[in-house]
Amino acid sequence: MRYSKTRPPAFTLSAGPVDAYPEVLRGMGTTVLYDFDPAFLHVYEGVARKAQTAMDMNEPPVILHGEPVLGLEAAAASLIAREDVVLNLASGVYGKGFGYWATRYASRVDEIETDYDDAIDPGAVAEHLKKHPETAVVSVVHHDTPSGTLNDINAIGQVVADAGALLIVDAVSSWAGMETSPAACQAGIYITGPNKCLGCPPGLTMAAVSDAAWEKMEANKDAPFASMLSFTDWKNAWKASEPFPFTPSVAEINGLDTALDRYLEEGPEAVWERHALTAAATRDGVRAMGVDIWPKREEIASPTCTAVRMPDGVDAGPVLAEARARYGVSMSAGRAETLGKLIRIGHMGPTAQPAYALVAVAALGGALQALGTNADIAAGLGAVQARMDQGL
Ligand SMILES: Cc1ncc(COP(=O)(O)O)c(C=O)c1O
């Protein structure tokens, strides 16, 4: 049997967009209210308050009405003033990419770059900031998804705070899948979204902004205003008493409402545990098949996405195509630098269930075998099951 390319796969184990929770899709299907109707204003304020709880904040986050790339670009445009020196930390494709936005707004962008299977050393950041005390803004990605690797943003945040600079954090694909919060990393702006570990479709940004970052953005005369990129336009929009600057994405807000209820009811610790266990089981299974994972060290491997290094001479493209055609399992390719070199298995929201590690390992192993590469599938599945039985 072959699965058709023009019909949906049986399993979507991607690193985003992810399969949405069915109850989120049902939530999105509720009535689309007029955005100034008091009932919608009440819903919106309630969603903002639930997001505040989920993100462990003292005030609601700013909700921007576009997928998190909008929030990242808005952070660069709003926080970075023309005279600013920025330090961009690049351990992967998204980290590198943020540097291009920063270059648009800053007077100078310095960069610390690592190999894309490694992580940023907080000590190197401290050293750089000591040499360059003029640095106003530092930017970092928590989980650089195209590599499946984590940076230690809490340690980096401490170093940046000690130097008196402001930190922009991209926590798009880590938040809600592991323990992380804007306060723990002392972020100036912490960007995330509901379309990865919260199990919603793409369409919204959630951003925590510190008092110091608000002050800097409000003083930045080049910051966008009357714009979907403007943080200040949307700052108070969560209050039922305040008007929206532009039309909010009503259906996405309804979906986020359900997703936050679901997250808080299940309990963040329980959600993080099933992400971590799914990832650990997947890593064990991949290695037991005789295949390597991409991250250089176990401790930097993400609990929300496992990047699998392709054996020498094997391109990821045909392996992905074979896994989808034979088993109906859709997984993510790498991006830019990592394209062709790895395959990513997402463990985000509804797919953060350990049994999906069995599906992923079987499909990956079968596809590798079909392409003439050795993979010990039985050993892989045994290792997944052992990890499921044993726990973390
Ligand atoms: C680390 C990281 N940042 C930002 C984004 C952008 O998110 P979106 O494409 O949903 O706007 C992604 C998406 O994969 C990501 O992995």
CSV table of C-alpha atoms and ligand atoms in Angstrom, one decimal:
chain,number,residue,atom,x,y,z
A,1,MET,CA,0.0,0.0,0.0
A,2,ARG,CA,1.2,3.5,-0.8
A,3,TYR,CA,-0.3,6.7,0.7
A,4,SER,CA,-1.3,9.3,-1.9
A,5,LYS,CA,0.6,12.6,-1.9
A,6,THR,CA,-2.6,14.5,-2.5
A,7,ARG,CA,-4.5,13.0,0.5
A,8,PRO,CA,-3.7,13.9,4.2
A,9,PRO,CA,-1.1,11.5,5.8
A,10,ALA,CA,-2.3,9.2,8.6
A,11,PHE,CA,0.1,10.8,11.2
A,12,THR,CA,1.4,14.4,11.3
A,13,LEU,CA,4.5,14.2,13.4
A,14,SER,CA,5.9,17.6,12.2
A,15,ALA,CA,7.8,20.3,14.1
A,16,GLY,CA,5.0,22.8,13.3
A,17,PRO,CA,2.5,23.6,12.2
A,18,VAL,CA,1.3,20.8,14.4
A,19,ASP,CA,-1.8,18.7,14.5
A,20,ALA,CA,-4.3,20.8,16.6
A,21,TYR,CA,-6.2,19.4,19.5
A,22,PRO,CA,-9.7,18.5,18.4
A,23,GLU,CA,-11.3,20.6,21.2
A,24,VAL,CA,-9.3,23.6,20.0
A,25,LEU,CA,-10.7,23.2,16.5
A,26,ARG,CA,-14.2,22.9,18.0
A,27,GLY,CA,-13.5,26.1,20.0
A,28,MET,CA,-12.5,27.9,16.8
A,29,GLY,CA,-15.8,26.8,15.3
A,30,THR,CA,-17.9,28.8,17.8
A,31,THR,CA,-19.7,32.0,16.7
A,32,VAL,CA,-17.5,34.8,15.4
A,33,LEU,CA,-18.6,37.8,17.5
A,34,TYR,CA,-18.3,41.4,16.5
A,35,ASP,CA,-15.0,42.4,18.1
A,36,PHE,CA,-16.5,45.4,20.0
A,37,ASP,CA,-19.4,43.3,21.3
A,38,PRO,CA,-19.2,43.3,25.1
A,39,ALA,CA,-19.3,39.5,25.1
A,40,PHE,CA,-16.2,39.3,22.9
A,41,LEU,CA,-14.4,42.0,25.0
A,42,HIS,CA,-15.1,39.8,28.0
A,43,VAL,CA,-13.7,36.7,26.2
A,44,TYR,CA,-10.6,38.5,25.1
A,45,GLU,CA,-9.7,39.8,28.5
A,46,GLY,CA,-10.3,36.3,29.9
A,47,VAL,CA,-8.0,34.8,27.3
A,48,ALA,CA,-5.3,37.4,28.2
A,49,ARG,CA,-5.6,36.6,31.9
A,50,LYS,CA,-5.4,32.8,31.2
A,51,ALA,CA,-2.3,33.4,29.1
A,52,GLN,CA,-0.8,35.4,32.0
A,53,THR,CA,-1.3,32.5,34.3
A,54,ALA,CA,0.1,30.0,31.8
A,55,MET,CA,3.1,32.1,31.1
A,56,ASP,CA,3.6,32.8,34.8
A,57,MET,CA,3.5,36.6,34.4
A,58,ASN,CA,2.3,39.5,36.6
A,59,GLU,CA,0.4,41.2,33.6
A,60,PRO,CA,-1.2,39.7,30.5
A,61,PRO,CA,1.1,39.2,27.5
A,62,VAL,CA,0.6,41.2,24.4
A,63,ILE,CA,-1.3,39.2,21.8
A,64,LEU,CA,-0.4,40.1,18.2
A,65,HIS,CA,-2.5,38.9,15.4
A,66,GLY,CA,-0.2,36.9,13.2
A,67,GLU,CA,2.0,33.9,13.6
A,68,PRO,CA,5.1,34.3,15.8
A,69,VAL,CA,7.3,35.6,12.9
A,70,LEU,CA,5.2,38.7,13.2
A,71,GLY,CA,6.1,39.0,16.9
A,72,LEU,CA,9.8,38.5,16.2
A,73,GLU,CA,9.9,41.1,13.5
A,74,ALA,CA,7.8,43.4,15.7
A,75,ALA,CA,10.3,42.9,18.6
A,76,ALA,CA,13.2,43.9,16.3
A,77,ALA,CA,11.4,46.8,14.8
A,78,SER,CA,10.1,48.2,18.1
A,79,LEU,CA,12.9,47.6,20.6
A,80,ILE,CA,16.0,48.2,18.5
A,81,ALA,CA,16.7,51.9,18.0
A,82,ARG,CA,18.9,53.3,15.2
A,83,GLU,CA,21.9,54.0,17.5
A,84,ASP,CA,21.8,50.5,19.2
A,85,VAL,CA,24.4,47.9,19.1
A,86,VAL,CA,22.9,44.4,19.1
A,87,LEU,CA,24.5,41.0,20.0
A,88,ASN,CA,22.8,38.2,18.0
A,89,LEU,CA,23.3,34.6,19.2
A,90,ALA,CA,23.1,32.1,16.4
A,91,SER,CA,23.1,28.4,17.1
A,92,GLY,CA,20.7,27.6,14.2
A,93,VAL,CA,18.6,28.9,11.4
A,94,TYR,CA,16.1,31.0,13.4
A,95,GLY,CA,19.0,32.5,15.5
A,96,LYS,CA,20.8,33.4,12.3
A,97,GLY,CA,17.6,34.8,10.8
A,98,PHE,CA,16.9,37.2,13.7
A,99,GLY,CA,20.3,38.8,12.9
A,100,TYR,CA,19.0,39.9,9.5
A,101,TRP,CA,16.0,41.7,11.1
A,102,ALA,CA,18.3,43.3,13.7
A,103,THR,CA,20.6,44.5,10.9
A,104,ARG,CA,17.7,46.4,9.4
A,105,TYR,CA,17.2,48.5,12.6
A,106,ALA,CA,20.5,48.6,14.5
A,107,SER,CA,23.7,50.7,14.0
A,108,ARG,CA,25.8,47.5,14.4
A,109,VAL,CA,25.0,43.8,14.9
A,110,ASP,CA,27.7,41.6,16.5
A,111,GLU,CA,27.2,37.9,16.4
A,112,ILE,CA,28.3,34.8,18.3
A,113,GLU,CA,27.7,31.8,16.1
A,114,THR,CA,28.1,28.1,16.9
A,115,ASP,CA,27.9,25.0,14.8
A,116,TYR,CA,24.2,24.2,14.3
A,117,ASP,CA,24.4,21.0,16.3
A,118,ASP,CA,25.7,22.9,19.3
A,119,ALA,CA,24.5,25.5,21.8
A,120,ILE,CA,25.7,29.0,22.8
A,121,ASP,CA,28.1,29.2,25.7
A,122,PRO,CA,26.8,31.7,28.3
A,123,GLY,CA,30.4,32.3,29.3
A,124,ALA,CA,31.2,33.5,25.7
A,125,VAL,CA,28.3,35.9,25.9
A,126,ALA,CA,29.5,37.3,29.2
A,127,GLU,CA,33.0,37.8,27.8
A,128,HIS,CA,31.6,39.5,24.7
A,129,LEU,CA,29.5,41.9,26.8
A,130,LYS,CA,32.4,42.7,29.0
A,131,LYS,CA,34.4,43.7,25.9
A,132,HIS,CA,31.4,45.6,24.4
A,133,PRO,CA,29.5,47.3,27.2
A,134,GLU,CA,27.8,49.5,24.5
A,135,THR,CA,25.6,46.5,23.6
A,136,ALA,CA,22.0,47.5,24.2
A,137,VAL,CA,20.1,44.4,23.0
A,138,VAL,CA,20.9,40.6,22.9
A,139,SER,CA,18.8,38.2,20.9
A,140,VAL,CA,18.6,34.4,21.4
A,141,VAL,CA,16.5,31.5,20.3
A,142,HIS,CA,15.5,29.0,23.1
A,143,HIS,CA,14.8,26.0,20.9
A,144,ASP,CA,16.2,26.4,17.4
A,145,THR,CA,13.7,24.0,15.8
A,146,PRO,CA,15.6,23.2,12.6
A,147,SER,CA,18.4,21.7,14.7
A,148,GLY,CA,16.3,20.4,17.6
A,149,THR,CA,18.7,22.0,20.1
A,150,LEU,CA,18.3,24.1,23.2
A,151,ASN,CA,20.2,27.2,24.4
A,152,ASP,CA,20.4,27.8,28.2
A,153,ILE,CA,18.3,31.0,28.1
A,154,ASN,CA,18.2,31.3,31.9
A,155,ALA,CA,22.0,31.4,32.2
A,156,ILE,CA,22.2,33.7,29.2
A,157,GLY,CA,19.5,35.9,30.7
A,158,GLN,CA,21.5,36.3,33.9
A,159,VAL,CA,24.6,37.3,32.0
A,160,VAL,CA,22.6,39.9,29.9
A,161,ALA,CA,20.9,41.3,33.0
A,162,ASP,CA,24.3,41.7,34.7
A,163,ALA,CA,25.5,43.6,31.7
A,164,GLY,CA,22.4,45.9,31.8
A,165,ALA,CA,21.3,45.0,28.3
A,166,LEU,CA,17.8,43.8,27.2
A,167,LEU,CA,17.2,40.2,26.0
A,168,ILE,CA,14.9,39.2,23.1
A,169,VAL,CA,14.0,35.5,23.4
A,170,ASP,CA,12.4,33.4,20.7
A,171,ALA,CA,10.6,30.7,22.8
A,172,VAL,CA,8.2,29.8,19.9
A,173,SER,CA,8.8,26.1,19.9
A,174,SER,CA,9.7,25.5,23.6
A,175,TRP,CA,7.1,27.4,25.6
A,176,ALA,CA,4.3,25.1,26.9
A,177,GLY,CA,6.4,22.0,26.0
A,178,MET,CA,8.9,22.4,28.8
A,179,GLU,CA,9.6,24.5,31.9
A,180,THR,CA,10.4,28.0,30.6
A,181,SER,CA,9.0,31.5,31.4
A,182,PRO,CA,9.8,35.1,30.6
A,183,ALA,CA,10.7,35.7,34.3
A,184,ALA,CA,13.1,32.8,34.6
A,185,CYS,CA,15.2,34.1,31.7
A,186,GLN,CA,14.8,37.8,32.7
A,187,ALA,CA,13.6,38.5,29.1
A,188,GLY,CA,13.0,42.1,27.8
A,189,ILE,CA,10.7,40.6,25.2
A,190,TYR,CA,9.8,36.9,25.2
A,191,ILE,CA,8.0,35.7,22.1
A,192,THR,CA,5.9,32.6,21.8
A,193,GLY,CA,2.8,31.4,20.1
A,194,PRO,CA,0.0,28.9,20.5
A,195,ASN,CA,0.8,27.1,17.3
A,196,LYS,CA,3.5,24.7,18.6
A,197,CYS,CA,3.2,23.1,22.0
A,198,LEU,CA,-0.2,24.5,22.9
A,199,GLY,CA,-1.7,22.6,19.9
A,200,CYS,CA,-3.4,25.5,18.0
A,201,PRO,CA,-3.2,26.3,14.2
A,202,PRO,CA,-0.8,29.2,13.3
A,203,GLY,CA,-2.1,32.7,13.6
A,204,LEU,CA,-1.2,34.4,16.9
A,205,THR,CA,1.8,35.7,18.8
A,206,MET,CA,2.0,35.9,22.6
A,207,ALA,CA,4.7,38.2,23.9
A,208,ALA,CA,5.9,39.1,27.4
A,209,VAL,CA,7.4,42.6,27.6
A,210,SER,CA,9.3,43.8,30.7
A,211,ASP,CA,8.9,47.3,32.2
A,212,ALA,CA,12.4,48.2,30.9
A,213,ALA,CA,11.6,47.0,27.4
A,214,TRP,CA,8.3,49.0,27.4
A,215,GLU,CA,10.2,52.1,28.4
A,216,LYS,CA,12.8,51.6,25.7
A,217,MET,CA,10.1,50.9,23.0
A,218,GLU,CA,8.0,53.9,24.0
A,219,ALA,CA,11.1,56.1,23.8
A,220,ASN,CA,12.1,54.7,20.4
A,221,LYS,CA,10.8,57.3,17.9
A,222,ASP,CA,11.4,54.9,15.0
A,223,ALA,CA,9.3,52.1,16.5
A,224,PRO,CA,6.3,51.2,14.4
A,225,PHE,CA,2.9,52.7,15.2
A,226,ALA,CA,-0.5,52.4,13.5
A,227,SER,CA,0.9,49.1,12.4
A,228,MET,CA,0.3,45.4,13.0
A,229,LEU,CA,4.0,45.4,14.0
A,230,SER,CA,3.4,47.8,16.8
A,231,PHE,CA,3.7,46.5,20.4
A,232,THR,CA,2.5,49.8,21.8
A,233,ASP,CA,-0.7,49.9,19.7
A,234,TRP,CA,-1.7,46.5,21.2
A,235,LYS,CA,-0.3,47.0,24.7
A,236,ASN,CA,-3.6,47.6,26.5
A,237,ALA,CA,-5.9,45.9,24.0
A,238,TRP,CA,-6.4,43.0,26.5
A,239,LYS,CA,-8.5,45.3,28.7
A,240,ALA,CA,-12.3,45.1,28.0
A,241,SER,CA,-12.4,48.9,28.5
A,242,GLU,CA,-9.8,49.6,25.7
A,243,PRO,CA,-10.5,49.6,21.9
A,244,PHE,CA,-8.7,47.3,19.5
A,245,PRO,CA,-6.3,49.2,17.2
A,246,PHE,CA,-7.3,46.8,14.3
A,247,THR,CA,-9.5,43.8,14.0
A,248,PRO,CA,-8.3,40.9,16.1
A,249,SER,CA,-8.4,37.3,14.8
A,250,VAL,CA,-11.6,36.3,16.5
A,251,ALA,CA,-11.6,32.6,15.7
A,252,GLU,CA,-8.0,32.2,16.7
A,253,ILE,CA,-8.7,33.8,20.0
A,254,ASN,CA,-11.6,31.4,20.6
A,255,GLY,CA,-9.2,28.5,19.8
A,256,LEU,CA,-6.5,29.9,22.2
A,257,ASP,CA,-9.2,30.2,24.9
A,258,THR,CA,-9.8,26.4,24.6
A,259,ALA,CA,-6.1,25.6,24.3
A,260,LEU,CA,-5.3,27.5,27.5
A,261,ASP,CA,-8.1,25.9,29.4
A,262,ARG,CA,-6.9,22.5,28.3
A,263,TYR,CA,-3.2,23.3,29.2
A,264,LEU,CA,-4.1,24.6,32.7
A,265,GLU,CA,-6.6,21.8,33.4
A,266,GLU,CA,-4.1,19.1,32.4
A,267,GLY,CA,-1.4,20.9,34.4
A,268,PRO,CA,1.8,22.4,32.9
A,269,GLU,CA,4.0,19.9,34.7
A,270,ALA,CA,2.0,16.9,33.3
A,271,VAL,CA,2.2,18.5,29.8
A,272,TRP,CA,5.9,19.0,30.0
A,273,GLU,CA,6.4,15.4,31.3
A,274,ARG,CA,4.7,13.9,28.3
A,275,HIS,CA,6.7,16.1,25.9
A,276,ALA,CA,10.0,15.0,27.7
A,277,LEU,CA,9.1,11.3,27.8
A,278,THR,CA,8.0,11.3,24.1
A,279,ALA,CA,11.4,12.9,23.1
A,280,ALA,CA,13.4,10.6,25.4
A,281,ALA,CA,11.7,7.5,24.0
A,282,THR,CA,12.3,8.7,20.5
A,283,ARG,CA,16.0,9.4,21.1
A,284,ASP,CA,16.4,6.0,22.7
A,285,GLY,CA,14.6,4.3,19.8
A,286,VAL,CA,16.6,6.1,17.1
A,287,ARG,CA,19.9,5.3,18.7
A,288,ALA,CA,19.0,1.7,19.3
A,289,MET,CA,18.3,1.4,15.5
A,290,GLY,CA,22.0,2.4,15.0
A,291,VAL,CA,21.1,6.0,13.9
A,292,ASP,CA,22.5,9.2,15.6
A,293,ILE,CA,20.5,12.2,16.8
A,294,TRP,CA,21.6,15.6,15.5
A,295,PRO,CA,22.4,17.5,18.8
A,296,LYS,CA,26.0,17.1,19.8
A,297,ARG,CA,25.1,16.5,23.5
A,298,GLU,CA,22.1,14.8,25.2
A,299,GLU,CA,21.5,17.8,27.5
A,300,ILE,CA,20.9,20.2,24.6
A,301,ALA,CA,18.4,17.8,22.8
A,302,SER,CA,14.9,19.4,22.8
A,303,PRO,CA,12.0,17.7,24.5
A,304,THR,CA,9.7,19.1,21.8
A,305,CYS,CA,11.4,17.9,18.6
A,306,THR,CA,13.9,15.2,17.9
A,307,ALA,CA,16.3,15.9,15.1
A,308,VAL,CA,17.7,12.7,13.6
A,309,ARG,CA,21.1,12.9,11.8
A,310,MET,CA,21.1,11.2,8.4
A,311,PRO,CA,23.7,8.5,8.0
A,312,ASP,CA,26.6,9.4,5.7
A,313,GLY,CA,25.6,9.6,2.1
A,314,VAL,CA,21.8,9.6,2.8
A,315,ASP,CA,19.7,12.7,1.9
A,316,ALA,CA,16.8,13.3,4.2
A,317,GLY,CA,14.4,14.1,1.3
A,318,PRO,CA,13.9,10.6,-0.1
A,319,VAL,CA,13.7,9.2,3.5
A,320,LEU,CA,10.9,11.6,4.4
A,321,ALA,CA,9.1,10.8,1.1
A,322,GLU,CA,9.4,7.0,1.7
A,323,ALA,CA,8.1,7.3,5.3
A,324,ARG,CA,5.1,9.2,4.1
A,325,ALA,CA,4.4,7.0,1.1
A,326,ARG,CA,4.8,3.6,2.9
A,327,TYR,CA,3.4,4.4,6.4
A,328,GLY,CA,1.5,7.6,6.0
A,329,VAL,CA,3.8,9.4,8.5
A,330,SER,CA,4.6,13.0,7.8
A,331,MET,CA,7.7,14.4,9.5
A,332,SER,CA,9.6,17.7,9.0
A,333,ALA,CA,12.7,18.3,6.9
A,334,GLY,CA,15.5,20.5,8.0
A,335,ARG,CA,15.7,24.1,6.9
A,336,ALA,CA,18.4,26.1,5.1
A,337,GLU,CA,21.7,24.9,6.7
A,338,THR,CA,20.2,21.7,8.0
A,339,LEU,CA,18.0,20.8,5.0
A,340,GLY,CA,18.8,17.3,3.7
A,341,LYS,CA,21.1,16.5,6.7
A,342,LEU,CA,18.4,15.7,9.3
A,343,ILE,CA,14.8,14.7,9.8
A,344,ARG,CA,12.7,16.3,12.6
A,345,ILE,CA,10.1,14.4,14.6
A,346,GLY,CA,7.9,16.9,16.4
A,347,HIS,CA,6.6,16.2,19.9
A,348,MET,CA,4.3,19.2,20.3
A,349,GLY,CA,0.8,19.4,21.8
A,350,PRO,CA,-1.3,16.4,20.7
A,351,THR,CA,1.7,14.5,19.3
A,352,ALA,CA,3.6,14.7,22.6
A,353,GLN,CA,2.4,11.2,23.4
A,354,PRO,CA,5.1,8.5,24.0
A,355,ALA,CA,3.3,6.0,21.7
A,356,TYR,CA,4.0,8.3,18.8
A,357,ALA,CA,7.6,7.4,19.3
A,358,LEU,CA,6.8,3.9,18.2
A,359,VAL,CA,5.2,5.2,15.0
A,360,ALA,CA,8.0,7.6,14.3
A,361,VAL,CA,10.8,5.0,14.9
A,362,ALA,CA,9.0,2.3,12.8
A,363,ALA,CA,8.4,4.7,9.9
A,364,LEU,CA,11.9,6.2,10.0
A,365,GLY,CA,13.5,2.7,10.3
A,366,GLY,CA,11.4,1.3,7.5
A,367,ALA,CA,12.2,4.2,5.2
A,368,LEU,CA,15.9,3.9,5.8
A,369,GLN,CA,15.8,0.2,5.2
A,370,ALA,CA,13.8,0.7,2.0
A,371,LEU,CA,16.5,3.0,0.8
A,372,GLY,CA,19.2,0.4,1.5
A,373,THR,CA,20.5,1.7,4.8
A,374,ASN,CA,20.8,-0.6,7.9
A,375,ALA,CA,18.4,0.2,10.7
A,376,ASP,CA,17.6,-2.3,13.4
A,377,ILE,CA,13.9,-1.6,13.8
A,378,ALA,CA,13.2,-4.3,16.3
A,379,ALA,CA,15.9,-2.9,18.6
A,380,GLY,CA,14.5,0.6,18.1
A,381,LEU,CA,11.0,-0.3,19.0
A,382,GLY,CA,12.2,-2.3,22.0
A,383,ALA,CA,14.1,0.7,23.3
A,384,VAL,CA,11.1,3.0,22.9
A,385,GLN,CA,8.8,0.6,24.7
A,386,ALA,CA,11.4,0.1,27.5
A,387,ARG,CA,11.6,3.9,28.0
A,388,MET,CA,7.8,4.2,28.0
A,389,ASP,CA,7.6,1.5,30.7
A,390,GLN,CA,10.5,3.0,32.7
A,391,GLY,CA,9.5,6.6,32.4
A,392,LEU,CA,12.0,9.5,32.5
B,1,LIG,C1,12.4,28.8,16.7
B,1,LIG,C2,11.3,29.3,15.9
B,1,LIG,N1,11.0,30.6,15.9
B,1,LIG,C3,10.0,31.1,15.1
B,1,LIG,C4,9.3,30.3,14.3
B,1,LIG,C5,8.2,31.0,13.5
B,1,LIG,O1,7.0,30.5,13.8
B,1,LIG,P1,5.9,30.7,12.7
B,1,LIG,O2,6.4,30.1,11.5
B,1,LIG,O3,4.8,29.9,13.3
B,1,LIG,O4,5.6,32.1,12.6
B,1,LIG,C6,9.5,29.0,14.2
B,1,LIG,C7,8.7,28.1,13.4
B,1,LIG,O5,9.0,27.0,13.1
B,1,LIG,C8,10.5,28.5,15.0
B,1,LIG,O6,10.7,27.1,15.0
